[in-house]
PDB file of C-alpha atoms in Angstrom:
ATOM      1  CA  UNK A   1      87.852  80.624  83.076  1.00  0.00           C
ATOM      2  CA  UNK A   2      91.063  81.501  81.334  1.00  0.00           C
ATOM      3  CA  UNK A   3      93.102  78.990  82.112  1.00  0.00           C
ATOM      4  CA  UNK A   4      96.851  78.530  83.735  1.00  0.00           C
ATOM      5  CA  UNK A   5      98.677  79.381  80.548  1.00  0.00           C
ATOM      6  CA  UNK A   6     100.829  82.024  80.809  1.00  0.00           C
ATOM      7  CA  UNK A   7     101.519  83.287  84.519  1.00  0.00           C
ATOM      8  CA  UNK A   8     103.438  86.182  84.282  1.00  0.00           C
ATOM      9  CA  UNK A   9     105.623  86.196  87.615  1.00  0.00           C
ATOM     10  CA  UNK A  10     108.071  87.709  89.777  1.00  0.00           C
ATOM     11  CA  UNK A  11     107.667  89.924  92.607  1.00  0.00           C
ATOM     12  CA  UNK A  12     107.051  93.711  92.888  1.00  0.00           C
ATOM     13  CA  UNK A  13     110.222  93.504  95.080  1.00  0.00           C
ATOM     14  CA  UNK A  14     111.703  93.101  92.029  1.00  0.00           C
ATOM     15  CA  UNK A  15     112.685  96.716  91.445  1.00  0.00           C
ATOM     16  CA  UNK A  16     114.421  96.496  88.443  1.00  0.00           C
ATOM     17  CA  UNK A  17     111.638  95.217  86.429  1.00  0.00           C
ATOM     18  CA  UNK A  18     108.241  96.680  85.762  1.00  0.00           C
ATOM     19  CA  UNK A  19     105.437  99.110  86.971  1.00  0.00           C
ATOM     20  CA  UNK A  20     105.008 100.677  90.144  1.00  0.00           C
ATOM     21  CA  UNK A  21     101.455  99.539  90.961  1.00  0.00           C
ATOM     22  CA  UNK A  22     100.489 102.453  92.896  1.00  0.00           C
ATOM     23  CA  UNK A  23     102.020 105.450  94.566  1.00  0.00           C
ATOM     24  CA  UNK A  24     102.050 104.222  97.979  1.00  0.00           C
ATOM     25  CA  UNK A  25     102.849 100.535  97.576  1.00  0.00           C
ATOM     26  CA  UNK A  26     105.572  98.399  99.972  1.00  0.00           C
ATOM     27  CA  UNK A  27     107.066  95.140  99.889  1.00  0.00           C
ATOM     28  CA  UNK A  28     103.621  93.466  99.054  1.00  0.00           C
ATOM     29  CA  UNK A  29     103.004  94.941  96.062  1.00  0.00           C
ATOM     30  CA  UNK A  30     106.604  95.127  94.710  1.00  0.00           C
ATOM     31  CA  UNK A  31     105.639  91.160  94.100  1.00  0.00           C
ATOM     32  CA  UNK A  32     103.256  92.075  91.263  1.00  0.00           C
ATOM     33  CA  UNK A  33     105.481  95.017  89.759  1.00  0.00           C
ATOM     34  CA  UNK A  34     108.078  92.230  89.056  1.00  0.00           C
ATOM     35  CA  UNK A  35     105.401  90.025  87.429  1.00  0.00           C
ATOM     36  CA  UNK A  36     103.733  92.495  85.273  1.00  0.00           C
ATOM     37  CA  UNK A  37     107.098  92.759  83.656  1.00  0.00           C
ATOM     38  CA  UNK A  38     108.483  89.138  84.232  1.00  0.00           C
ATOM     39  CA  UNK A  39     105.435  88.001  81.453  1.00  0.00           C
ATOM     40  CA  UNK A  40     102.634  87.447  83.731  1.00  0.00           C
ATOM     41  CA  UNK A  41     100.744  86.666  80.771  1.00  0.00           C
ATOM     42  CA  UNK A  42     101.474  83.290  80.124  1.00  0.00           C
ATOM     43  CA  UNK A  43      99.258  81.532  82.986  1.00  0.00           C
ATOM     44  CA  UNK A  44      96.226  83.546  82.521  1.00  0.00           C
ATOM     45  CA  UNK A  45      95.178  82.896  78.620  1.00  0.00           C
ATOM     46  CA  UNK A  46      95.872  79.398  77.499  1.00  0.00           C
ATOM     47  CA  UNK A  47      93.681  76.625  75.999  1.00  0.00           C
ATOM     48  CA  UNK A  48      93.768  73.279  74.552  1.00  0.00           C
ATOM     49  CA  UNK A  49      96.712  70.821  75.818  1.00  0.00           C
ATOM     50  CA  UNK A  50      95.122  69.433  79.193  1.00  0.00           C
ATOM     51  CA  UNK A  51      91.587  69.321  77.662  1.00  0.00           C
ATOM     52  CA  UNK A  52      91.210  65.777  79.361  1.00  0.00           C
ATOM     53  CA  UNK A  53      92.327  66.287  83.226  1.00  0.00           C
ATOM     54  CA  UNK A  54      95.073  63.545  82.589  1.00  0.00           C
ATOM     55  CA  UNK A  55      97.395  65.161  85.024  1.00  0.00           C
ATOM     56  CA  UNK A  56     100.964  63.143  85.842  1.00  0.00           C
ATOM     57  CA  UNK A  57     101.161  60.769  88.714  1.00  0.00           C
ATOM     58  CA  UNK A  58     103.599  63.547  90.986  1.00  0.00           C
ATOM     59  CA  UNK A  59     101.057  66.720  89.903  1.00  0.00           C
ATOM     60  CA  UNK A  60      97.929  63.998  91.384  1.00  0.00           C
ATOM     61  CA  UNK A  61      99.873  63.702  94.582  1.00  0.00           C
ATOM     62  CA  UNK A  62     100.315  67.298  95.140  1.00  0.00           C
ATOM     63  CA  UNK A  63      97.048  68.124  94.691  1.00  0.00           C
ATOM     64  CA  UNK A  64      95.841  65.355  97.072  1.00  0.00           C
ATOM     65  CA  UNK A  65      98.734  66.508  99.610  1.00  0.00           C
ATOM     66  CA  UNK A  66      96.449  70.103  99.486  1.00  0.00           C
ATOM     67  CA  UNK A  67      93.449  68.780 100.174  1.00  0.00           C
ATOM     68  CA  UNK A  68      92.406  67.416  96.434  1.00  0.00           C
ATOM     69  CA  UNK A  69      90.741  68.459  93.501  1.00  0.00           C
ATOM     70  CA  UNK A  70      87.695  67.480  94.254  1.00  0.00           C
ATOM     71  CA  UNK A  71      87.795  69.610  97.465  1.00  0.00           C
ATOM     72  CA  UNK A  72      88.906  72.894  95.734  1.00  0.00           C
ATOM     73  CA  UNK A  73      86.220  72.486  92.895  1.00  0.00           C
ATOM     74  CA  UNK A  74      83.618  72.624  94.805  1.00  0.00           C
ATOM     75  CA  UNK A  75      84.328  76.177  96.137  1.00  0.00           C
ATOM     76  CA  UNK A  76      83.002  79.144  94.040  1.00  0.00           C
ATOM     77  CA  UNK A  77      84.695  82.274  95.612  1.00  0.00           C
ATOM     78  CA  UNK A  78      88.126  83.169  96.971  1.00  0.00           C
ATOM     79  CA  UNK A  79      89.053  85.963  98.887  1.00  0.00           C
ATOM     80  CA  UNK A  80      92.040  87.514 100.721  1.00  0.00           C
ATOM     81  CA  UNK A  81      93.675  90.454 101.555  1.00  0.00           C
ATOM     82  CA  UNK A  82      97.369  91.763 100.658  1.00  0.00           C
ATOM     83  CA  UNK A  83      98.171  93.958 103.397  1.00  0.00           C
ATOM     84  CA  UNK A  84     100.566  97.124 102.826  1.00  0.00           C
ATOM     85  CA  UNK A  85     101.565  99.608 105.250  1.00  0.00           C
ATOM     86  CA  UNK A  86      99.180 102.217 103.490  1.00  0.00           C
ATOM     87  CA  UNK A  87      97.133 100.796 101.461  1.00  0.00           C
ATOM     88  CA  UNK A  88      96.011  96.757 101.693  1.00  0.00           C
ATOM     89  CA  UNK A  89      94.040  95.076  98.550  1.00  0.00           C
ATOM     90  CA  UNK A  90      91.130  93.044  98.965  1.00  0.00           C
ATOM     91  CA  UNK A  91      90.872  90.517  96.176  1.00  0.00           C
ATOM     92  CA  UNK A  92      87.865  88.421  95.218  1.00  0.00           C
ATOM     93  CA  UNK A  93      87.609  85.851  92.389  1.00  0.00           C
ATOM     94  CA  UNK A  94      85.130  84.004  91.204  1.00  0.00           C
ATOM     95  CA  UNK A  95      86.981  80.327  90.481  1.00  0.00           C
ATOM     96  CA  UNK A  96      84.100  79.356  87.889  1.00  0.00           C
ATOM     97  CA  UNK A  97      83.990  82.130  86.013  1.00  0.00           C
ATOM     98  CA  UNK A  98      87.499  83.774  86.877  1.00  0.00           C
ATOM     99  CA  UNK A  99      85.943  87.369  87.134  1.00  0.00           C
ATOM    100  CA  UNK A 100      87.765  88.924  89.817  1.00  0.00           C
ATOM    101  CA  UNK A 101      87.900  92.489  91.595  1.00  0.00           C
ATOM    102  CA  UNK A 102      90.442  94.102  93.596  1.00  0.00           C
ATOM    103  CA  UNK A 103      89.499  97.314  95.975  1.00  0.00           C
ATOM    104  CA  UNK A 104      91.569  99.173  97.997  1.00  0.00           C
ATOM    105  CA  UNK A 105      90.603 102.983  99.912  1.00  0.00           C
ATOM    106  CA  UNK A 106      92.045 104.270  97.211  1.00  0.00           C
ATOM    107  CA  UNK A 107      90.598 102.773  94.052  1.00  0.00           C
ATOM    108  CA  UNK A 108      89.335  99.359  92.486  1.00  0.00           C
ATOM    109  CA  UNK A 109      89.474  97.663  89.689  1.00  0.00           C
ATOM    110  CA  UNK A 110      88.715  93.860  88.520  1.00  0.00           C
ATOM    111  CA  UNK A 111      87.426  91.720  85.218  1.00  0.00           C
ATOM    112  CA  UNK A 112      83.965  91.168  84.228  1.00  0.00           C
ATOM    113  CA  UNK A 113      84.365  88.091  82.040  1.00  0.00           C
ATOM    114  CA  UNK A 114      85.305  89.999  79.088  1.00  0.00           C
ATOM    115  CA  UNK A 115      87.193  93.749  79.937  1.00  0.00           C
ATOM    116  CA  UNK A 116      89.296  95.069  82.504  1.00  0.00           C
ATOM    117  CA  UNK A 117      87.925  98.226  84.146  1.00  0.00           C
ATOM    118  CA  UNK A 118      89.338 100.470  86.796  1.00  0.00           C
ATOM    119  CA  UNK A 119      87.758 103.067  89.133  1.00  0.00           C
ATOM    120  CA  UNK A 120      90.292 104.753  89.988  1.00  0.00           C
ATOM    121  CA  UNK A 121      89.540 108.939  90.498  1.00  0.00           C
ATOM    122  CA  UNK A 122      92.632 109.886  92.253  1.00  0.00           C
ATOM    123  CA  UNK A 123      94.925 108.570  89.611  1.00  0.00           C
ATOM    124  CA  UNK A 124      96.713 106.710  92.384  1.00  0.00           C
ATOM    125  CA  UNK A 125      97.213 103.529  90.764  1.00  0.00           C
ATOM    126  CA  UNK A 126     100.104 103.472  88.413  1.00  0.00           C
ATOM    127  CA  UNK A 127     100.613 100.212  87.225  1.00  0.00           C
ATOM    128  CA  UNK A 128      98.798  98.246  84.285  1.00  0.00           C
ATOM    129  CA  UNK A 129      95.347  96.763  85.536  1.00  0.00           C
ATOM    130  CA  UNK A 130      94.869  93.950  82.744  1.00  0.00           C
ATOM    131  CA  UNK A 131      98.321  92.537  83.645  1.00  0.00           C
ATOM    132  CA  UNK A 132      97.859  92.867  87.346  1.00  0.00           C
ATOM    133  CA  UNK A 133      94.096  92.464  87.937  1.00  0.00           C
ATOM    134  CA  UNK A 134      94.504  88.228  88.687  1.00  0.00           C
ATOM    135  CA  UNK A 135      98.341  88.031  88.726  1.00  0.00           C
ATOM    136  CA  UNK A 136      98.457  87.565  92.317  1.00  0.00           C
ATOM    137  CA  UNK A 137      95.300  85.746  92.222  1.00  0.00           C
ATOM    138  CA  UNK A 138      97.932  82.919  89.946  1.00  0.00           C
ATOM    139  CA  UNK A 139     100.561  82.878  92.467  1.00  0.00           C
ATOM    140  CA  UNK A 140      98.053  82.323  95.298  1.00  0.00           C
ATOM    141  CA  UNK A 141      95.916  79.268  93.880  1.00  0.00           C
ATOM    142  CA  UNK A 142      98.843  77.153  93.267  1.00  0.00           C
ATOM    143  CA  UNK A 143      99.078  74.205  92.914  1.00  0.00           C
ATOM    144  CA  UNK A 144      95.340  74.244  91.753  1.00  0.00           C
ATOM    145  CA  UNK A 145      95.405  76.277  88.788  1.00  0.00           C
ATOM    146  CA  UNK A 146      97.956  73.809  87.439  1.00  0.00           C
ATOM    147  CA  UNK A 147      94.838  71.886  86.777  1.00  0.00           C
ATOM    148  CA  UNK A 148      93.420  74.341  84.329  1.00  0.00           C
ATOM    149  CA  UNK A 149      93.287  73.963  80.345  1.00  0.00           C
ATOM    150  CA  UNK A 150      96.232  74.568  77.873  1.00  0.00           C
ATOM    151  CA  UNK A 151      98.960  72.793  80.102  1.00  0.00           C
ATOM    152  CA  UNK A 152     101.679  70.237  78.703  1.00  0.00           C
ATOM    153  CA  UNK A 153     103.150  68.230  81.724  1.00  0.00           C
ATOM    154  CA  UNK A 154     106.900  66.437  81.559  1.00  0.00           C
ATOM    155  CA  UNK A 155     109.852  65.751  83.314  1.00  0.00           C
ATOM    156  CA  UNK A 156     112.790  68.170  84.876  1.00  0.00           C
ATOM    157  CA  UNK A 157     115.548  67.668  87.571  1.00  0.00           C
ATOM    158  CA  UNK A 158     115.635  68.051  91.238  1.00  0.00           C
ATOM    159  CA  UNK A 159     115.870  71.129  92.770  1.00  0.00           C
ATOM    160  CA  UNK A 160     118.269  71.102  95.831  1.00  0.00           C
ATOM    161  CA  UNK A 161     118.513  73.518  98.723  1.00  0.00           C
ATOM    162  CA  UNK A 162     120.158  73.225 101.772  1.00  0.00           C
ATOM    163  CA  UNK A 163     120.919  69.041 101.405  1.00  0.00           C
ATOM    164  CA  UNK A 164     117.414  68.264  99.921  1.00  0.00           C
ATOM    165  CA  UNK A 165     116.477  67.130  97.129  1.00  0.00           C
ATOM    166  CA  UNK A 166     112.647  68.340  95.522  1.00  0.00           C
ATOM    167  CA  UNK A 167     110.940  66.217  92.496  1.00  0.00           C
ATOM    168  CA  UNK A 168     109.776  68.434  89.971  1.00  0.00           C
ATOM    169  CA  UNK A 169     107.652  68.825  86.938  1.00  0.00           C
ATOM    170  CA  UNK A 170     107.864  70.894  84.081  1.00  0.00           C
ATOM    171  CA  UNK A 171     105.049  73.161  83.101  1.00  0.00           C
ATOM    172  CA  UNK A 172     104.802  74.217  78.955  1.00  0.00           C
ATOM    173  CA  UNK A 173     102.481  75.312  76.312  1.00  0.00           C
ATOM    174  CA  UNK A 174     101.908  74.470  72.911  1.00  0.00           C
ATOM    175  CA  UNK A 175     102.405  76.697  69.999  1.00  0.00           C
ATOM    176  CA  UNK A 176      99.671  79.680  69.678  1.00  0.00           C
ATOM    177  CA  UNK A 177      98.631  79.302  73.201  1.00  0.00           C
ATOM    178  CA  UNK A 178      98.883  83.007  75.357  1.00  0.00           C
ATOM    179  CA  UNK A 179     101.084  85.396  74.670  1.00  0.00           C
ATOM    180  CA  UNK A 180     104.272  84.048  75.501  1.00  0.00           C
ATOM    181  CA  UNK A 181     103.816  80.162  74.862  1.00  0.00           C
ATOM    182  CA  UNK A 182     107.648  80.106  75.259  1.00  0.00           C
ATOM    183  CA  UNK A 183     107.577  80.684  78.381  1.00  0.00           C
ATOM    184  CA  UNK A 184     107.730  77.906  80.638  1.00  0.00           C
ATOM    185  CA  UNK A 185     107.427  76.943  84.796  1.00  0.00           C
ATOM    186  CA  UNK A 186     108.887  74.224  87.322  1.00  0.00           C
ATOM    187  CA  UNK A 187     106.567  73.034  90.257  1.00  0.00           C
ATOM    188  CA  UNK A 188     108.705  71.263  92.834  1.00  0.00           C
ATOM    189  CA  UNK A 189     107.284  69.739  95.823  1.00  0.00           C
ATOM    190  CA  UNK A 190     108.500  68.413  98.740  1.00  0.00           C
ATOM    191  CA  UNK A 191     108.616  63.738  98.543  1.00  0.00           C
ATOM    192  CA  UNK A 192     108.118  63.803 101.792  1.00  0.00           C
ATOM    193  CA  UNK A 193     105.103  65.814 102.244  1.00  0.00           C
ATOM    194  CA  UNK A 194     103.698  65.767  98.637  1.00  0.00           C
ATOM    195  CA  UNK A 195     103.529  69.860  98.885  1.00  0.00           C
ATOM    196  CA  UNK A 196     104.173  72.110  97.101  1.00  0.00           C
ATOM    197  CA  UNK A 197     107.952  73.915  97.801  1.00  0.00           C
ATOM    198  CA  UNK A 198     108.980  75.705  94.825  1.00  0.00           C
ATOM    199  CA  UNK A 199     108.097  77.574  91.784  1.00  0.00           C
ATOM    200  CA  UNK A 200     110.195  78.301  88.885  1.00  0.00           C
ATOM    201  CA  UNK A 201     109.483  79.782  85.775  1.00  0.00           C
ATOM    202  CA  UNK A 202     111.285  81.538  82.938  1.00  0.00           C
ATOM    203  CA  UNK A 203     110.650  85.201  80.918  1.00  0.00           C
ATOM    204  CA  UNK A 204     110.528  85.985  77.301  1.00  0.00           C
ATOM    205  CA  UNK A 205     107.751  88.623  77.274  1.00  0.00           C
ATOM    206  CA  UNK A 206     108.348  90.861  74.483  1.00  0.00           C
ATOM    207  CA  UNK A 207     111.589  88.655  73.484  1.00  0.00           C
ATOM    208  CA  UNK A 208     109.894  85.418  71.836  1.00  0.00           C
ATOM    209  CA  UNK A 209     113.035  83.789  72.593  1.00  0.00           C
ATOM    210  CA  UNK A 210     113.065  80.475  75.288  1.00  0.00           C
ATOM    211  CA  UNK A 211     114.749  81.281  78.008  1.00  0.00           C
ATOM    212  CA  UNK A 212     117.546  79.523  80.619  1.00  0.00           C
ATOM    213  CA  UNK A 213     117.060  82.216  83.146  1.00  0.00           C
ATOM    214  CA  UNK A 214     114.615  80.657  85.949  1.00  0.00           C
ATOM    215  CA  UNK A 215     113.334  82.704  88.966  1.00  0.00           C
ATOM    216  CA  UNK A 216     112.522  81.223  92.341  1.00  0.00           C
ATOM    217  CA  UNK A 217     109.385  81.192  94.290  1.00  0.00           C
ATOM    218  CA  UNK A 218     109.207  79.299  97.472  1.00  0.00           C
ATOM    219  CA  UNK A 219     106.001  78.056  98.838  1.00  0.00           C
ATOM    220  CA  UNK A 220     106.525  76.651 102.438  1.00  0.00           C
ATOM    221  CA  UNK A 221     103.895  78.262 105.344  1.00  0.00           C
ATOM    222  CA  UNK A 222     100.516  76.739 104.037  1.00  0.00           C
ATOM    223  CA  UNK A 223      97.434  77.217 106.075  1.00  0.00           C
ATOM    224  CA  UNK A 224      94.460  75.295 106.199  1.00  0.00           C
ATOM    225  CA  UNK A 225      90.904  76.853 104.495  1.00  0.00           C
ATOM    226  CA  UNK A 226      88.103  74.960 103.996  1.00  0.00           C
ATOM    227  CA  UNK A 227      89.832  71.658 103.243  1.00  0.00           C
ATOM    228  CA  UNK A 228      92.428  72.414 101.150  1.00  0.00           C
ATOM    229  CA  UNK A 229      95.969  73.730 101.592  1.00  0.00           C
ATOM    230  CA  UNK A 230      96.865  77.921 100.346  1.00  0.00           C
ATOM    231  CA  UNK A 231      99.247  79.938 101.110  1.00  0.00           C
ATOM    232  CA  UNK A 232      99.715  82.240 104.337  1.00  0.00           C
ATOM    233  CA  UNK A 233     103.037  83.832 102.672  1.00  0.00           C
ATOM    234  CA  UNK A 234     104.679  83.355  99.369  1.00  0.00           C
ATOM    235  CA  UNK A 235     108.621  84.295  99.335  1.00  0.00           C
ATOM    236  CA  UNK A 236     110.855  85.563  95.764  1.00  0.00           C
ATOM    237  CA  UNK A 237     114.597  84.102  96.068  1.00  0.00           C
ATOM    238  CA  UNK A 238     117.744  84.799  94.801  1.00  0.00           C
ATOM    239  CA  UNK A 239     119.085  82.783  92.461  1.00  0.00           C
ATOM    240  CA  UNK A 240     121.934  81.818  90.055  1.00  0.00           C
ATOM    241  CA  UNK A 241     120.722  79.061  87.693  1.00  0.00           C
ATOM    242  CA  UNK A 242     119.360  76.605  89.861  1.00  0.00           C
ATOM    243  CA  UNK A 243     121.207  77.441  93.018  1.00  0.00           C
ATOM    244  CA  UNK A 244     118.991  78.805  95.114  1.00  0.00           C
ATOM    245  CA  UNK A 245     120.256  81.803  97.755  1.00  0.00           C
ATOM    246  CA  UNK A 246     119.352  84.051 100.357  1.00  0.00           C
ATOM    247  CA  UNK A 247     115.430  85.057 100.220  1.00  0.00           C
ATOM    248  CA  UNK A 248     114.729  88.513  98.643  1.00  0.00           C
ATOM    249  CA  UNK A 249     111.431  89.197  99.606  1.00  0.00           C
ATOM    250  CA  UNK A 250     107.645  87.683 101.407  1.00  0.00           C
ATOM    251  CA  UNK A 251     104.221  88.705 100.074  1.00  0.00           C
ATOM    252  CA  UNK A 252     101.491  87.270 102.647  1.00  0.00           C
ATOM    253  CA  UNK A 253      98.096  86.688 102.308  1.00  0.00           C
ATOM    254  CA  UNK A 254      95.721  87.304 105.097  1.00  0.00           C
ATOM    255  CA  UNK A 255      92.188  87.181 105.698  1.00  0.00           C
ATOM    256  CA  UNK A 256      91.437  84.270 103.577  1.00  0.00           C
ATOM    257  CA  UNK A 257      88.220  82.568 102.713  1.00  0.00           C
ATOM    258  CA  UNK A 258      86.563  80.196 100.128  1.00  0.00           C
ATOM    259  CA  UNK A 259      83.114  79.637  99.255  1.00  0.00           C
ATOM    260  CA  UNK A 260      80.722  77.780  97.944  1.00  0.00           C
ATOM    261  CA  UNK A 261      78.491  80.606  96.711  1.00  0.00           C
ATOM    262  CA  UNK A 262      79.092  82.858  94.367  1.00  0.00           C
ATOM    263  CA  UNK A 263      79.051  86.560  94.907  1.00  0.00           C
ATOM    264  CA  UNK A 264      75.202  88.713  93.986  1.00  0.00           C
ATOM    265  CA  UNK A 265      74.752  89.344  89.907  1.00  0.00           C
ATOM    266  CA  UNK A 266      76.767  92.194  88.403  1.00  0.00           C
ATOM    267  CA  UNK A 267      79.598  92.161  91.636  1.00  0.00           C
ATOM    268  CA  UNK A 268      82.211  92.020  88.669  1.00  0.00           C
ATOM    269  CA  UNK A 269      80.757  94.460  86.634  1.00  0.00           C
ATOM    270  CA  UNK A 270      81.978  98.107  86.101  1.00  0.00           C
ATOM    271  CA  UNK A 271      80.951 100.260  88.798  1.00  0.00           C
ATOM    272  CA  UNK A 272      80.187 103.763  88.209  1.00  0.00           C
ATOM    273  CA  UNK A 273      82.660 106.224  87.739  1.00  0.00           C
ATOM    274  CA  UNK A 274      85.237 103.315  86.181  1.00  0.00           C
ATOM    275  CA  UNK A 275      86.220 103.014  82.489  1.00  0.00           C
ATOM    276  CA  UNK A 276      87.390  99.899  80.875  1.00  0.00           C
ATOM    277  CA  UNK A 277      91.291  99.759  80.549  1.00  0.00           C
ATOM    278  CA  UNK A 278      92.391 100.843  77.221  1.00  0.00           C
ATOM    279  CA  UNK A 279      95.778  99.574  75.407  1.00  0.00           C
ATOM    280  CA  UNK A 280      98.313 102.074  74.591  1.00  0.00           C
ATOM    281  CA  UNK A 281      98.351 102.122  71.176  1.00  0.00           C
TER     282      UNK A 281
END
């Protein structure tokens, strides 16, 4: 898999930053516009740091409060659907290998383990498929792929909203790892509950400069799938430093499933009729 390192996020409701995904998108796909532009790299190509699954005290306890390692590990394929108002994505992944596919009525495209390809004979889709292939795919897993490769844990402060308090922990990379190592994320979870609440993370995508400015995710409707705890909904924030304002936007997730099998030989591969994404030059 390519590990956490680099995540890339904000929201496709974020309209002043990045691609429109397709021509007929809504307020679910305005989350991934957002983080194709907000350096949704950062999660997705990492290696080295957490080679030894030593993972902090307060990251164990999350993971436990969603069901445990152990339980999401043993699943081989996730699915769920983004639903739009014209035109809803189906994504699959495979959580060994992290090939993944996305298909919609309109067109597909997905990752066989080495190239992005996209089908795609319209020309409907207008956004960047090796950025947005698994960006969602990032946001959803959480807090599991904080478990992958490439990850250096340490300390932050609370986050408060509305009277509470939330323990954090800071998410970084070391030098050379992804494309933005600079960039760098905040899980906060609820002490209560030991979940999951909030996301932050900064953006220095084509800057290589750290960052101060931290966007806001809140993660607070989980639902229950085979054991362990994912998201039904997923909601960008306002913000100003680490005040936290009025909510901006909710991507959900519906039709979810996990298994323990993996999907039939070549399900990643380029169908017919697709060509492999190509870099501007």
């Amino acid at each position: 898999m390519k590990p956490f390192a680099l995540i890339a996020i904000s929201v496709f409701l974020l309209t002043s930053c990045g691609e429109q995904p397709s021509k007929n998108n809504t307020a679910a796909s305005d989350a991934a516009q957002g983080a194709e532009s907000d350096g949704g790299d950062q999660m997705r190509s990492g290696e080295g740091a957490n080679s030894g699954n030593q993972y902090p005290e307060a990251l164990n306890r999350v993971f436990e409060a969603h069901g445990g390692l152990d339980a999401w590990k043993a699943q081989r394929t996730l699915t769920y659907v983004m639903p739009k108002e014209t035109l809803s994505e189906t994504h699959t992944i495979d959580l060994k290998t992290r090939e993944d596919r996305i298909d919609t009525d309109d067109y597909s495209m997905g990752f066989d383990g080495g190239r992005t390809w996209i089908l795609d004979p319209d020309g409907t889709y207008e956004g960047n498929p090796e950025f947005y292939h698994n960006l969602m795919f990032y946001f959803y897993a959480m807090p599991f792929v904080l478990a992958d490769p490439g990850i250096h844990y340490g300390s932050t402060p609370d986050l408060e909203f509305e009277g509470k308090a939330y323990p954090g922990i800071r998410i970084s990379y070391g030098e050379g790892v992804g494309i933005t190592p600079e960039d760098e994320y905040y899980l906060h979870y609820d002490p209560d509950t030991g979940q999951m609440a909030w996301l932050g993370y900064t953006v220095t995508y084509r800057t290589g400069e750290p960052s101060d400015n931290v966007k806001w995710i809140r993660y607070d409707n989980w639902q229950p799938v085979e054991g362990v705890l994912l998201p039904a909904s997923i909601s960008w924030y306002e913000y100003q430093g680490r005040q936290i304002g009025d909510r901006r936007n909710t991507v959900p997730f519906e039709q979810v499933a996990l298994e323990e099998t993996a999907r039939p030989e070549g399900y990643y591969e380029k169908p017919e009729g697709a060509e492999f994404f190509k870099k501007e030059e």
